[in-house]
Amino acid sequence: EVQLVESGGGLVKPGGSLRLSCAASGFTFSTYSMNWVRQAPGKGLEWVSSISTNSQYKYYADSVKGRLTISRDNARNSLYLQMNSLRAEDTAVYYCVRDSSYFDYWGQGARVTVSS
Amino acid sequence: DVVMTQSPLSLAVTLGQPASISCMSSQSLVYSDGITYLNWFHQRPGQSPRLLIYKVSNRDSGVPDRFSGSGSGTDFTLKISRVEAEDVGIYYCMQATHSWTFGQGTKVEVK
């Protein structure tokens, strides 16, 4: 069974940092591109970032470019999102999503709140 | 950037009746490989989104056949042939041809 389990969310002050992790199981992690998608409270879905299988290619939404960094460790079956210079508008649930050329599996989400 | 526009944004449907959601993109979603990367998701309150339809018209595993997707180029439609109580929630279209972009979402309620 495919499972994606996010962790690392929490409350952080504006300008602060946080690192999200996603533990993958039930599939060969190294053969799939992975993504982060976020959802602000009461709002729709927003794609955040994507990483290719071997980390060669990384893509970011304009809203997070230069502040959020995606990475992965295929040996640990894990996906990460390093979040720096956080702003109030980064408050959201962050989902780890598998990419099979479509987003077929989603984690339960990690809640990030940026507030003083 | 590709803009995805859904309509309506809200829909109230009688159980057993059909429902239809439109999704329009600001540019063609046909990729250089000839495939159209247009997908549909359903999100129930308090849950993660679930993939319903991928590449315009392919139902994901376990998705009931009352759900169908169609369209081409820039115009796409999700249809529910007979709405059931478990179909309430928000439906999103998403394009994966030019980076990744979601529609605003369509909230489906039962009358």
PDB file of N, CA and C in Angstrom, chain B residues 8 10-11 17 36 53 55-56 67 81 88 90 102:
ATOM      1  N   PRO B   8     -19.481  25.883 -12.694  1.00  0.00           N
ATOM      2  CA  PRO B   8     -19.663  26.980 -11.733  1.00  0.00           C
ATOM      3  C   PRO B   8     -18.719  26.815 -10.548  1.00  0.00           C
ATOM      4  N   SER B  10     -19.940  26.876  -7.506  1.00  0.00           N
ATOM      5  CA  SER B  10     -20.774  26.194  -6.538  1.00  0.00           C
ATOM      6  C   SER B  10     -21.936  25.533  -7.263  1.00  0.00           C
ATOM      7  N   LEU B  11     -22.312  24.356  -6.772  1.00  0.00           N
ATOM      8  CA  LEU B  11     -23.330  23.564  -7.460  1.00  0.00           C
ATOM      9  C   LEU B  11     -24.133  22.793  -6.421  1.00  0.00           C
ATOM     10  N   GLN B  17     -29.462  12.897  -9.504  1.00  0.00           N
ATOM     11  CA  GLN B  17     -29.431  13.740 -10.698  1.00  0.00           C
ATOM     12  C   GLN B  17     -27.998  13.937 -11.190  1.00  0.00           C
ATOM     13  N   THR B  36      -2.614  15.121 -23.436  1.00  0.00           N
ATOM     14  CA  THR B  36      -3.205  16.265 -22.730  1.00  0.00           C
ATOM     15  C   THR B  36      -3.211  15.953 -21.242  1.00  0.00           C
ATOM     16  N   ILE B  53      -9.772  11.560 -12.164  1.00  0.00           N
ATOM     17  CA  ILE B  53      -9.586  11.404 -13.608  1.00  0.00           C
ATOM     18  C   ILE B  53      -8.206  11.925 -13.975  1.00  0.00           C
ATOM     19  N   LYS B  55      -5.347  12.519 -17.370  1.00  0.00           N
ATOM     20  CA  LYS B  55      -5.225  12.658 -18.826  1.00  0.00           C
ATOM     21  C   LYS B  55      -6.598  12.728 -19.489  1.00  0.00           C
ATOM     22  N   VAL B  56      -7.401  13.649 -19.011  1.00  0.00           N
ATOM     23  CA  VAL B  56      -8.713  14.037 -19.555  1.00  0.00           C
ATOM     24  C   VAL B  56      -9.842  13.070 -19.221  1.00  0.00           C
ATOM     25  N   PHE B  67     -18.483   8.719 -12.731  1.00  0.00           N
ATOM     26  CA  PHE B  67     -17.620   9.862 -13.019  1.00  0.00           C
ATOM     27  C   PHE B  67     -17.009   9.696 -14.416  1.00  0.00           C
ATOM     28  N   SER B  81     -22.831  11.186 -13.420  1.00  0.00           N
ATOM     29  CA  SER B  81     -24.098  10.787 -14.052  1.00  0.00           C
ATOM     30  C   SER B  81     -25.266  10.797 -13.071  1.00  0.00           C
ATOM     31  N   VAL B  88     -20.299  14.837  -2.330  1.00  0.00           N
ATOM     32  CA  VAL B  88     -20.174  16.231  -1.879  1.00  0.00           C
ATOM     33  C   VAL B  88     -18.714  16.555  -1.614  1.00  0.00           C
ATOM     34  N   ILE B  90     -15.320  19.407  -2.796  1.00  0.00           N
ATOM     35  CA  ILE B  90     -14.807  20.343  -3.786  1.00  0.00           C
ATOM     36  C   ILE B  90     -14.050  19.583  -4.866  1.00  0.00           C
ATOM     37  N   PHE B 102      -3.785  24.550 -10.670  1.00  0.00           N
ATOM     38  CA  PHE B 102      -5.112  24.076 -10.291  1.00  0.00           C
ATOM     39  C   PHE B 102      -6.170  25.119 -10.649  1.00  0.00           C
TER      40      PHE B 102
END
